[in-house]
XYZ file of C-alpha atoms in Angstrom:
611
model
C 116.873 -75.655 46.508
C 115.396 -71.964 45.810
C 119.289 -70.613 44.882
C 119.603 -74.041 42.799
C 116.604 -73.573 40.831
C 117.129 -69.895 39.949
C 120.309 -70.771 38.632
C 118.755 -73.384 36.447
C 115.934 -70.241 35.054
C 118.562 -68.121 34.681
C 120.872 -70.408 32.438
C 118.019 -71.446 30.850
C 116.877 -68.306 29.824
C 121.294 -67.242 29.092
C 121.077 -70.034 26.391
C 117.154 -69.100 24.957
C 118.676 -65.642 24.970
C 121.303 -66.383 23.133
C 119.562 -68.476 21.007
C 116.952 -65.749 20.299
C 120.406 -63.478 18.972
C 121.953 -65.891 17.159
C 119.658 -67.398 14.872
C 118.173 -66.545 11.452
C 114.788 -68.385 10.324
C 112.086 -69.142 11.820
C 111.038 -66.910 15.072
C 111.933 -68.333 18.286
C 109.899 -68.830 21.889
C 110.717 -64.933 23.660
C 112.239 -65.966 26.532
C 112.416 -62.044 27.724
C 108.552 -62.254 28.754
C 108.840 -64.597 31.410
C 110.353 -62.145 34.391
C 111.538 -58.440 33.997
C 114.382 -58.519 34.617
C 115.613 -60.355 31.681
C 116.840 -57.714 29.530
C 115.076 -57.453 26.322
C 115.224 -55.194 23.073
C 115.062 -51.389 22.824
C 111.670 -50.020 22.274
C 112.711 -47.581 19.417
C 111.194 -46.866 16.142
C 111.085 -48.848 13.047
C 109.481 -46.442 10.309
C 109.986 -42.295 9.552
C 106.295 -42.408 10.570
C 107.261 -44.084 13.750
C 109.779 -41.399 14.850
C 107.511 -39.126 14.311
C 105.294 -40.452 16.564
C 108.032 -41.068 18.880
C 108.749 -37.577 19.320
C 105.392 -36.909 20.376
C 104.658 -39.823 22.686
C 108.130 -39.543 25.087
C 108.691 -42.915 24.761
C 110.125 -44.815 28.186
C 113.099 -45.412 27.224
C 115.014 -48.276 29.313
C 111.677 -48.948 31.231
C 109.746 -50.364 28.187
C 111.202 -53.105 26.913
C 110.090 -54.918 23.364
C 109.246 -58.508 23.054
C 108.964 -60.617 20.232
C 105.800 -63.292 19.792
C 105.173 -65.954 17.144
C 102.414 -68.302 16.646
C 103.295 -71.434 14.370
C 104.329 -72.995 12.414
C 101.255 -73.071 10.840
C 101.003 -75.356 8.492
C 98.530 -73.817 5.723
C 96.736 -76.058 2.835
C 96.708 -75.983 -0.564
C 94.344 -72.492 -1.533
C 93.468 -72.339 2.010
C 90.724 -69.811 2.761
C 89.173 -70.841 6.465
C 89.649 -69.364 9.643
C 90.437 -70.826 12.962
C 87.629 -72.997 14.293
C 87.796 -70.979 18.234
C 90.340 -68.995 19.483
C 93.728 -70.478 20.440
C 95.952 -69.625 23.574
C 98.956 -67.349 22.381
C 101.925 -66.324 23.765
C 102.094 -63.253 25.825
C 104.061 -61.601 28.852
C 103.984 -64.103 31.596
C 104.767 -60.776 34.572
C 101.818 -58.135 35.172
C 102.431 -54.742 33.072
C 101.081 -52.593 30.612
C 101.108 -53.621 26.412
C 102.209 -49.522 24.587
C 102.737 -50.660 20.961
C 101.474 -53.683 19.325
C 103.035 -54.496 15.933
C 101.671 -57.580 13.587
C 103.169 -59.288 11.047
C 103.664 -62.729 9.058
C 106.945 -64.508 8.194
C 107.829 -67.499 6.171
C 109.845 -70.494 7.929
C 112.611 -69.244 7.086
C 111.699 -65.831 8.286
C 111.566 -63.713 4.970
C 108.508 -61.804 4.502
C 105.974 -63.601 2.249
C 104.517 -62.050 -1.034
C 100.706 -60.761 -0.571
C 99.936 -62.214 -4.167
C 100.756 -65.524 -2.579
C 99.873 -65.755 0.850
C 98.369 -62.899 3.436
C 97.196 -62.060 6.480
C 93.148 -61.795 5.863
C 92.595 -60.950 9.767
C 93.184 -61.534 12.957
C 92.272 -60.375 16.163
C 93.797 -61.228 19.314
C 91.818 -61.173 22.745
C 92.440 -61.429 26.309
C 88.589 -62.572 27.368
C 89.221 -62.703 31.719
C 89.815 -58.952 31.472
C 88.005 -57.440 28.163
C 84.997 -58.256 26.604
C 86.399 -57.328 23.528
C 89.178 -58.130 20.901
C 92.381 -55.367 22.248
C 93.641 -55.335 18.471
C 93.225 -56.733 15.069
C 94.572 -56.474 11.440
C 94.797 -57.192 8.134
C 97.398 -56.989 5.447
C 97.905 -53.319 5.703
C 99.689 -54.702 8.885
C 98.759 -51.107 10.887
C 100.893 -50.410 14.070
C 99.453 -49.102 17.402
C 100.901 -46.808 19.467
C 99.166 -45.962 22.968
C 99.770 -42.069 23.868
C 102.191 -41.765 26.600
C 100.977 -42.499 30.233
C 98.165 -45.011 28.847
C 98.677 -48.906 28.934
C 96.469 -51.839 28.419
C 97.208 -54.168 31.853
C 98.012 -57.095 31.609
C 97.627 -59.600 34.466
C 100.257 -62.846 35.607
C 97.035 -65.173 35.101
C 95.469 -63.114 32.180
C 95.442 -65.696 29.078
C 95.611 -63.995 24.919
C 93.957 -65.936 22.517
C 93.964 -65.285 18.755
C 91.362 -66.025 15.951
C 92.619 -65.484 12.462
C 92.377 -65.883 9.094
C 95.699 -66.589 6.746
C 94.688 -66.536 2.333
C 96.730 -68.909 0.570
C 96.335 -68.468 -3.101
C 98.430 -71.061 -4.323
C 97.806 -74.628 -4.890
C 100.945 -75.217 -3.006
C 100.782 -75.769 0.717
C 103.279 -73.080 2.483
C 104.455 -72.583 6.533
C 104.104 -69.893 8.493
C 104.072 -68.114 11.925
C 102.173 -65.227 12.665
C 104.077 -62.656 14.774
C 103.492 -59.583 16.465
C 106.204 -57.350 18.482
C 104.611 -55.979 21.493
C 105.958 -52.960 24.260
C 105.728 -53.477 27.896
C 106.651 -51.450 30.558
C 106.529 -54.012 34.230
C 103.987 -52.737 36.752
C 106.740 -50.994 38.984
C 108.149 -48.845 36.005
C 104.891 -47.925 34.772
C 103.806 -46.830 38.299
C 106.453 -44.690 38.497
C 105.922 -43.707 34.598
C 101.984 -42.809 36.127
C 101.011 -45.126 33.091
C 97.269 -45.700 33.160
C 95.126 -48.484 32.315
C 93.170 -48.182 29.331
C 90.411 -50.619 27.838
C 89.691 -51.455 24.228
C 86.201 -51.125 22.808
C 85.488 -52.816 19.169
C 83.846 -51.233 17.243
C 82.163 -53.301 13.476
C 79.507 -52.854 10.909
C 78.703 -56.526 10.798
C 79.498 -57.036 15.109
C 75.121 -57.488 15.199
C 71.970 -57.340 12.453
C 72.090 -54.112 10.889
C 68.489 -54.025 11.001
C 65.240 -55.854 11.918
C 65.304 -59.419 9.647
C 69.276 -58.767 8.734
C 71.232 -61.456 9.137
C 73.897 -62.174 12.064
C 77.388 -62.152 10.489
C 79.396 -61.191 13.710
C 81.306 -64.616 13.335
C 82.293 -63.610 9.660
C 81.636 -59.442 9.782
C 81.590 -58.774 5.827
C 79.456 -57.441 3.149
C 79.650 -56.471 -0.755
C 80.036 -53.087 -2.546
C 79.354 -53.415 -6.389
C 80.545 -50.893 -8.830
C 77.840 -48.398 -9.604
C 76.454 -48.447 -6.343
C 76.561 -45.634 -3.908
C 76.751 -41.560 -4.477
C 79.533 -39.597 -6.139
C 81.768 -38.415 -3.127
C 82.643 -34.511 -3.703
C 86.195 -34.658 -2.317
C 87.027 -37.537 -4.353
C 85.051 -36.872 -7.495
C 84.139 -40.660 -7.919
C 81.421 -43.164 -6.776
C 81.834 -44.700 -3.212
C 79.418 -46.082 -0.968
C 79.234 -46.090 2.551
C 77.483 -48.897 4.367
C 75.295 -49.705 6.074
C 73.978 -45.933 5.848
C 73.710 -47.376 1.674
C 72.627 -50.443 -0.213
C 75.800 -51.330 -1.549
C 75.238 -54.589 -3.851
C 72.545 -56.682 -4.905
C 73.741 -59.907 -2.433
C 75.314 -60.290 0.250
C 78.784 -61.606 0.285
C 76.177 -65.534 1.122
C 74.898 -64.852 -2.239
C 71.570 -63.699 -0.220
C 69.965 -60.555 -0.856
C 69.201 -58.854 2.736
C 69.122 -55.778 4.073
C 71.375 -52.798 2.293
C 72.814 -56.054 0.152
C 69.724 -55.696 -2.254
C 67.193 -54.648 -0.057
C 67.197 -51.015 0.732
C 66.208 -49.901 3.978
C 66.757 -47.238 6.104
C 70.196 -47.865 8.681
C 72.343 -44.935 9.791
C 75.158 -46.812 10.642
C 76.112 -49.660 12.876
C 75.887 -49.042 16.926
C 77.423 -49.668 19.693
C 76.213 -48.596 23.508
C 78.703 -47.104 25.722
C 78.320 -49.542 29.064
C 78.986 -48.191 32.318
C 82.638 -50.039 32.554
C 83.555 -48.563 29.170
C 82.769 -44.685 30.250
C 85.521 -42.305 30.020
C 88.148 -40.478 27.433
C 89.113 -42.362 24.246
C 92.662 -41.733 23.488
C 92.810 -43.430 20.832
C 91.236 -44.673 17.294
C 92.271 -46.829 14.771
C 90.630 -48.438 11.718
C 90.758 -51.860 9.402
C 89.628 -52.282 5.846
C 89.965 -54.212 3.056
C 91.421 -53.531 -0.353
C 88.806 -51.129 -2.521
C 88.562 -49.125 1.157
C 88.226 -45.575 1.270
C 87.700 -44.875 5.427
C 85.909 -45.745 8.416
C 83.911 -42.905 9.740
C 82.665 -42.958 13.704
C 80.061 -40.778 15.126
C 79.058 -40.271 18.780
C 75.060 -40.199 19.298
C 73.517 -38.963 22.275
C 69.516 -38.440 22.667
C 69.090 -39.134 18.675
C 71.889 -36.140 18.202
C 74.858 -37.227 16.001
C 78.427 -36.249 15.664
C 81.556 -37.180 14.275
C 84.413 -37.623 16.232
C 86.819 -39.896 14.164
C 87.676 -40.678 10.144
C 90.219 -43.709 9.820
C 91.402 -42.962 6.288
C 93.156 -45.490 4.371
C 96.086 -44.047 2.512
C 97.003 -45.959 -0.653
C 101.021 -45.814 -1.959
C 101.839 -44.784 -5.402
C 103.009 -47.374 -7.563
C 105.862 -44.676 -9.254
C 107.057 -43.750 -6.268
C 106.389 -45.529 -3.237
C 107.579 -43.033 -0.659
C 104.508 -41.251 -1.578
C 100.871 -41.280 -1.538
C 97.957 -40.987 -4.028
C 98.083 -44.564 -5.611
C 95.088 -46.782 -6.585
C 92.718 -48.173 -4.038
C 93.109 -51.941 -6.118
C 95.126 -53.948 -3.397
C 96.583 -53.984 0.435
C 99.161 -51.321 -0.712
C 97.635 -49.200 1.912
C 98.525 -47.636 5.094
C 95.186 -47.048 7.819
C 95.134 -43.717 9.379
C 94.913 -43.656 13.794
C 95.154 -40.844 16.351
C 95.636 -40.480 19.798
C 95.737 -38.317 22.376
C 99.278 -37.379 21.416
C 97.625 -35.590 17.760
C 95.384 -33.489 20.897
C 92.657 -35.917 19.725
C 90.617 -37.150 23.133
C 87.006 -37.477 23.639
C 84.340 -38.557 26.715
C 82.027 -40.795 26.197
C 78.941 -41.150 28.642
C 77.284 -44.475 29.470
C 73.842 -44.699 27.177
C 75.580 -42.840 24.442
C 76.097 -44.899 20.716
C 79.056 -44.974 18.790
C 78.656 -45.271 15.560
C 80.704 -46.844 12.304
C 80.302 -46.811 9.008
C 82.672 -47.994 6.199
C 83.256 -46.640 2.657
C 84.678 -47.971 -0.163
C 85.032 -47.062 -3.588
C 82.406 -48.389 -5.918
C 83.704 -46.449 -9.398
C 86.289 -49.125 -10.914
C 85.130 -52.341 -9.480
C 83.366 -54.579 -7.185
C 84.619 -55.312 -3.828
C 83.352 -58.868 -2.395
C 83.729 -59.646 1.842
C 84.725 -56.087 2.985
C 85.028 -55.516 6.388
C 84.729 -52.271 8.419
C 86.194 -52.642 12.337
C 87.741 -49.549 14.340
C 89.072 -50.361 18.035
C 89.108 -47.570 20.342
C 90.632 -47.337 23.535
C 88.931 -45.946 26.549
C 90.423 -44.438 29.671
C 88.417 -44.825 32.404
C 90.096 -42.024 34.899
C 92.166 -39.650 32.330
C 94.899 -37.838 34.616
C 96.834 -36.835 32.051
C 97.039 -33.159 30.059
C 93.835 -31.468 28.939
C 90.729 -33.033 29.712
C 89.000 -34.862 26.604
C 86.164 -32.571 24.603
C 82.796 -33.477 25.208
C 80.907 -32.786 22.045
C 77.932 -31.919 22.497
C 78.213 -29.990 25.526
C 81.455 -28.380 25.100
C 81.641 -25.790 22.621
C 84.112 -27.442 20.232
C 84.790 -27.076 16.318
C 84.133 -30.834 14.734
C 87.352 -30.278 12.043
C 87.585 -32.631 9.280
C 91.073 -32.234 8.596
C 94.474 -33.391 9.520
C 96.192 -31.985 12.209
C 99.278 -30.547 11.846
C 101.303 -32.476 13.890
C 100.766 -35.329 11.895
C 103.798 -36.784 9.596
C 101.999 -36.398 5.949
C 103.217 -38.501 3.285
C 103.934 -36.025 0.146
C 100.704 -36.341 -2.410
C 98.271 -37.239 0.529
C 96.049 -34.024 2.061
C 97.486 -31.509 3.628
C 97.323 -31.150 7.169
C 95.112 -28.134 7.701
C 93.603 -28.746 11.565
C 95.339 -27.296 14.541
C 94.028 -28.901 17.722
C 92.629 -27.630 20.617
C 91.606 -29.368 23.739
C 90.950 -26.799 26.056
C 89.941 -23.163 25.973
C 86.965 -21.253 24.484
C 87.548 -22.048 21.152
C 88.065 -26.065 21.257
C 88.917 -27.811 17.940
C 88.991 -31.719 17.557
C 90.362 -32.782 14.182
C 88.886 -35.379 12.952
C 91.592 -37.265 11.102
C 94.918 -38.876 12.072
C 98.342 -40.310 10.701
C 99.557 -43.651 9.283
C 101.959 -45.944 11.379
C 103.910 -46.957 8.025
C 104.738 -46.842 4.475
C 104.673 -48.647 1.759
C 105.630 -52.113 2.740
C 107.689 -54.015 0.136
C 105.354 -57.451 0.812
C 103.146 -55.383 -1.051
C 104.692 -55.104 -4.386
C 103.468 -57.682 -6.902
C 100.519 -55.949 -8.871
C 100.362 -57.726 -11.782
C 98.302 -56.871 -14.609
C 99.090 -56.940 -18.786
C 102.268 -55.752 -20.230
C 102.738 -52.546 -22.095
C 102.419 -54.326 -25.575
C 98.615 -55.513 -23.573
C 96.859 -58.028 -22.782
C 97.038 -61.161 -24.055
C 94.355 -61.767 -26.819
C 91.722 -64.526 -26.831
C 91.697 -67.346 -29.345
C 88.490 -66.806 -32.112
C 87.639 -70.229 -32.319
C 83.915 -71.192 -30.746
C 83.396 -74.508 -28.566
C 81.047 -76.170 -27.640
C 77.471 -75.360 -26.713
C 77.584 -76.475 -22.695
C 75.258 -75.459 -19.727
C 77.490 -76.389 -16.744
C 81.413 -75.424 -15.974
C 83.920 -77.015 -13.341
C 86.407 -75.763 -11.489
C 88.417 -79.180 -10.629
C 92.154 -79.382 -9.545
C 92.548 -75.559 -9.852
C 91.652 -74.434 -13.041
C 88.224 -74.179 -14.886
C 88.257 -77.265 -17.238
C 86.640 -76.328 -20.762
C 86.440 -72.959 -19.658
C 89.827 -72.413 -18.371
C 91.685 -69.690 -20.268
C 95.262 -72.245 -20.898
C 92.299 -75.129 -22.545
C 90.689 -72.750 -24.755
C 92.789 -72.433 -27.289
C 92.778 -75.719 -28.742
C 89.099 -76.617 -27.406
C 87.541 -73.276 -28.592
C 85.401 -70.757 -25.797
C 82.666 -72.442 -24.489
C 79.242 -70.804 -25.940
C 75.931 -70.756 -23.344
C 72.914 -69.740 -24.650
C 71.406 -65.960 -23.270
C 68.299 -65.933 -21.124
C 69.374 -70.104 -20.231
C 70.341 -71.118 -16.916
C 73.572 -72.443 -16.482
C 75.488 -73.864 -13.696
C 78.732 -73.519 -11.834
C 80.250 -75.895 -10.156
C 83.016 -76.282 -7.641
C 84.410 -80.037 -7.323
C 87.064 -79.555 -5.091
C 84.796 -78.349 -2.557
C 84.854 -82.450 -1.718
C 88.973 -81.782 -0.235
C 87.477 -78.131 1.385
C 89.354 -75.670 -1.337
C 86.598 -72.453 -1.910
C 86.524 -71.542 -5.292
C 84.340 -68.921 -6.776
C 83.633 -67.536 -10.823
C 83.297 -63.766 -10.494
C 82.912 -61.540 -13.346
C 86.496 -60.036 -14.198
C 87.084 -56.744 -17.198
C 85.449 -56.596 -20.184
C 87.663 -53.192 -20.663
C 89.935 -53.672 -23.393
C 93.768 -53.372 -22.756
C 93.180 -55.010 -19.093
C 91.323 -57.794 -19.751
C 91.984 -60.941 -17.502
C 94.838 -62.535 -19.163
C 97.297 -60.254 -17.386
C 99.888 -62.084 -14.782
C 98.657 -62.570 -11.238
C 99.251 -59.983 -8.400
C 97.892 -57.835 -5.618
C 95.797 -55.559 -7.883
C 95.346 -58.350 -10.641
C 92.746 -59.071 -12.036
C 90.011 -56.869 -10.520
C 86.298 -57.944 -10.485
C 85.368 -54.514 -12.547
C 83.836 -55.848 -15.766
C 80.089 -54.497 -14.724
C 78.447 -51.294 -16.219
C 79.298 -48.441 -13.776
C 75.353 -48.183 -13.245
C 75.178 -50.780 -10.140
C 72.127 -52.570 -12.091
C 74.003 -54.998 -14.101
C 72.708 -58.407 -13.912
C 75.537 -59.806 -15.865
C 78.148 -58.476 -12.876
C 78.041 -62.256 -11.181
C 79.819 -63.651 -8.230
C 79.020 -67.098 -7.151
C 80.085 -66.253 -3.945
C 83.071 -69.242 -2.336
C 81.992 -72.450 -3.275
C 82.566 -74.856 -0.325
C 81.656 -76.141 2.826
C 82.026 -73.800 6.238
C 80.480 -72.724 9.406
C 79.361 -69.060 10.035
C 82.795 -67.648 10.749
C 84.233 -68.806 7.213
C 83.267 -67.371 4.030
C 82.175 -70.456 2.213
C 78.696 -70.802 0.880
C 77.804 -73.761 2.339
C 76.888 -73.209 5.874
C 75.485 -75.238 9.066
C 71.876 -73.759 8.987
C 71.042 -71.185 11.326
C 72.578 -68.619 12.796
C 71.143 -66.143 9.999
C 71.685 -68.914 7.377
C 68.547 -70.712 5.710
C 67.600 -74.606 5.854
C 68.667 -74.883 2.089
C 72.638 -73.446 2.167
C 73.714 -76.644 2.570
C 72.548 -77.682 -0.626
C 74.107 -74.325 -2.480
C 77.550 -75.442 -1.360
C 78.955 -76.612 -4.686
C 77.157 -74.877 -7.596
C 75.588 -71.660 -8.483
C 73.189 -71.039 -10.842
C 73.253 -67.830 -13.149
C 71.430 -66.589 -16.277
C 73.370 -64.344 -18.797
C 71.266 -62.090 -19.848
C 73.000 -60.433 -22.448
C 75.626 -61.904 -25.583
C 78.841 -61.277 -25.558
C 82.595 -62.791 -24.353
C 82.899 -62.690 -20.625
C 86.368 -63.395 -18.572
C 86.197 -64.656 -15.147
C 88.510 -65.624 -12.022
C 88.285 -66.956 -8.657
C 88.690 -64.439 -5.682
C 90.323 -67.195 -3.861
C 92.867 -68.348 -5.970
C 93.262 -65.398 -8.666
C 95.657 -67.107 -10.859
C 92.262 -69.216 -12.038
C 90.791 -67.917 -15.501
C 88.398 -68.682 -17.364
C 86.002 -67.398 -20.632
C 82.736 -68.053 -21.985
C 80.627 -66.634 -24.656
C 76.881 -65.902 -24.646
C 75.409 -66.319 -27.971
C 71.633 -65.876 -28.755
């Protein structure tokens, strides 16, 4: 009976195998994670940046073999913005080993790559709770590979279950399928023994992961916060305006529409901190960092006995739009690559239990606003570190803290030079403080939109109708919207009167917000639709413009979904509920003002303020 029914697993698997070859479309069950032995795909490089890194990390060659996961079809709604209600069980490698590379990514049904401007990976974060309290790796739609230094592994058990939490942004009004994937190394617990592969542990690190400060808010469900043009300090590498939070106040609400703490109400925060536990002591080995478009870096400290120190700066590297291949474009969209390191850059550092690390996150606050940023940067931890030269300790050790790139790091051309050689051991120890991107420019990431070179298209001249409330309904903005205006005339409000926003399709759970969009001429917010179009950057570049409004998403949620209306508690107030479908706002100032939805960008509208 045992011979008969290995037979039957083994033809079984002959046929999914086959199967797995064969097709084209949608991604199939991986039938190569159920027993080693089943031979599986090469793990080899898919990017220059890649086999770069390859050449560094010695990669295992026939002992690492790469699987391929999919979660789906997922059927996504019309202008769906919501996130997964609790975690779902996931695929993963039913025989004990060690995960060296995780790669995510999103397909259509038909397994093309889907257009950002249409529909995106907002987050996601995959866990695997009966071994680490924390998520082991999340991204966005910069899609950033990791890549474990060689002889480091994160284990994972036969009865070990993954979950996932995610996010996917539809911004059509069309309902689409699709599966999330994500290509994952493994080396079997007999290889890596004999590879001396290590286990490793993943510590998350957030700006939002607990209240920034005493009467803050908890957002750890939903970890994001605003940063309004003007706001911030003029960064001297950069020579424009960023700000950095939560060391700043970077808006005047929150992305609830509340004002709290460094979202309108200044107070003092030096970042957001994390304790080093006893069962998370050791090396890292590794660092890598998520942000959203508008990002400039994560930056992570180490504090020990109120003495602070950086040890890591996740940069986020946007593409040119002339020439892809190189960097040095616009921060505007997720045409961005997120710097990591490891301990293959001679990047490694102990950590003691009782010592804090530290994030912040920075984004650029000189050309528009940026509305639900997050900040997140997961570390992994060695708990015994056999391999190579010991990690630095920084404060003990007498190490140079080197802001630069080291020079074994792949550059793209127009990005900074790498300047930092490493040095682990020694006298003179130097720990450079930056790392490399894991891709480039992905072509999912090529729709920008914006005006034509003849520019934008113009506005009609003819005045409507005096009104005091506008609807977004069926996806567009009724009187308002920019197609109905020219036969109806621009609505006129009156300055210093309230008026009211409202969202009706709130009642079939589609988010829609009005956010202020350019009052610069020759961009405008007539332009076509795209991943850098159109921008919320019509305020004055002074952060204290009242007439820079964002109703915030319109809708009904629970605290780890962005919409406004929220179940009160859990840092929301007893009246949210009531805020769900409108939003009140006072111009205060005359004038012709353009607007869009965040959600669903394709949404214009126009109104003018007269006195």
């Amino acid at each position: 009976m045992r011979v008969r029914l290995g037979a039957v697993v083994c033809g079984v698997l002959a046929v999914l195998l086959q199967a797995a070859g064969a097709q084209a479309g949608p991604p199939l069950p991986e039938p190569r994670g159920l027993i080693p032995a089943a031979a599986g795909d090469a793990c080899t490089p898919d990017t220059p940046y890649q086999a770069h890194i390859w050449d560094r990390l010695e990669p295992y060659g026939a002992r690492c073999t790469r699987l391929h996961f999919a979660v789906g079809p997922l059927h996504i709604k019309p202008g769906q913005m919501d996130a997964t209600l609790q975690p779902v069980a996931v695929e993963k490698p039913a025989y004990p080993g060690y995960v060296v590379r995780f790669k995510p990514g999103l397909v259509n049904a038909d397994g093309s790559v889907p257009d950002i401007a249409q529909v995106h990976l907002h987050h996601a974060a995959w866990l695997q709770p009966s071994s680490y309290r924390y998520p082991f790796f999340a991204a966005g739609e910069e899609k950033t590979i990791i890549d474990l230094p060689a002889g480091y592994g994160m284990h994972v058990g036969t009865t070990d279950v993954w979950m996932l939490v995610y996010m996917i942004h539809n911004q059509t009004p069309e309902p689409r399928v699709v599966f999330l994937t994500y290509d994952v190394d493994y080396v079997a617990d007999a290889e890596a023994e004999a590879l001396g592969i290590v286990p490793v542990k993943p510590i998350w690190l957030d700006v939002q992961h607990r209240p920034i400060a005493p009467g803050a808010p908890d957002r750890f469900a939903y970890p994001v916060f605003n940063v309004q043009r003007g706001f911030g300090h003029v960064d001297p590498a950069l020579g424009r305006r960023v700000c950095t939070w939560p060391r700043e106040n970077c808006a005047r609400f929150d992305s609830f529409g509340y004002v709290t703490p460094q979202q309108g109400a200044p107070v003092s925060v030096p970042g957001a901190d994390r304790e080093v536990t006893p069962d998370l002591a050791g090396t890292l080995v590794a660092m890598g960092g998520h942000l959203h478009p508008g990002g400039v870096r994560d930056e992570v400290s180490l504090v020990r006995t109120n003495v602070e120190r950086p040890i890591y700066v996740s940069d986020a590297v946007p593409w040119s739009r002339t020439n892809p291949d190189e960097a040095g474009g616009p921060r505007t969209s997720w045409d961005f690559a997120m710097a990591v390191t490891n301990a293959a850059l001679g990047w490694k550092v102990r950590i003691r239990p009782g010592d804090v690390l530290r994030i912040n996150a920075t984004y650029e606050s000189d050309n528009a606003s940026w509305y639900e940023d997050m900040g997140i940067v997961v570390g992994w931890v060695a708990p015994l570190d056999p391999h190579g030269d010991p990690g630095v300790d920084v404060f003990n050790d007498r190490v140079a803290l080197d802001p630069g790139v080291p020079v074994t790091a792949l550059i793209p051309a127009g990005s900074t030079s790498a300047s930092c050689v490493p040095h682990l051991a020694g006298e003179s120890r130097r720990l450079c403080l930056r790392g490399e991107v894991t891709h480039g420019h992905l072509a999912e990431a090529s729709n920008f939109g914006g005006c034509t070179a003849g520019g934008c298209g113009a506005l009609p001249a003819k005045p409507g109708p005096l009104v005091g409330d506008l609807v977004a309904a069926g996806f567009n903005y009724g009187a308002a919207d920019i197609l109905a205006v020219g036969a109806a005339g621009i609505p006129r409000l009156r300055v210093n009167q309230p008026m009211h926003f409202w969202n009706t399709d709130a009642a079939v759970d589609i988010w829609h917000t009005f956010t202020l969009c350019s009052e610069t001429a020759g961009i405008g917010c007539t332009g076509k639709t795209g991943i850098a179009y159109p921008l919320a950057d019509g305020a004055r570049p002074t952060g204290d413009d009242p007439m820079d409004f964002d109703s915030t998403e319109l809708g009904f949620g629970m605290s780890f979904s962005s919409a406004r209306g929220q179940i009160p508690g859990v840092g929301f107030p007893a009246d949210t509920l009531q805020q769900a479908t409108s939003y009140t706002f006072t111009p205060s100032r005359t004038g012709t003002f353009q607007f869009f939805c965040r959600v669903h960008p394709a949404m214009r509208g126009v109104f003018e303020v007269v006195p």
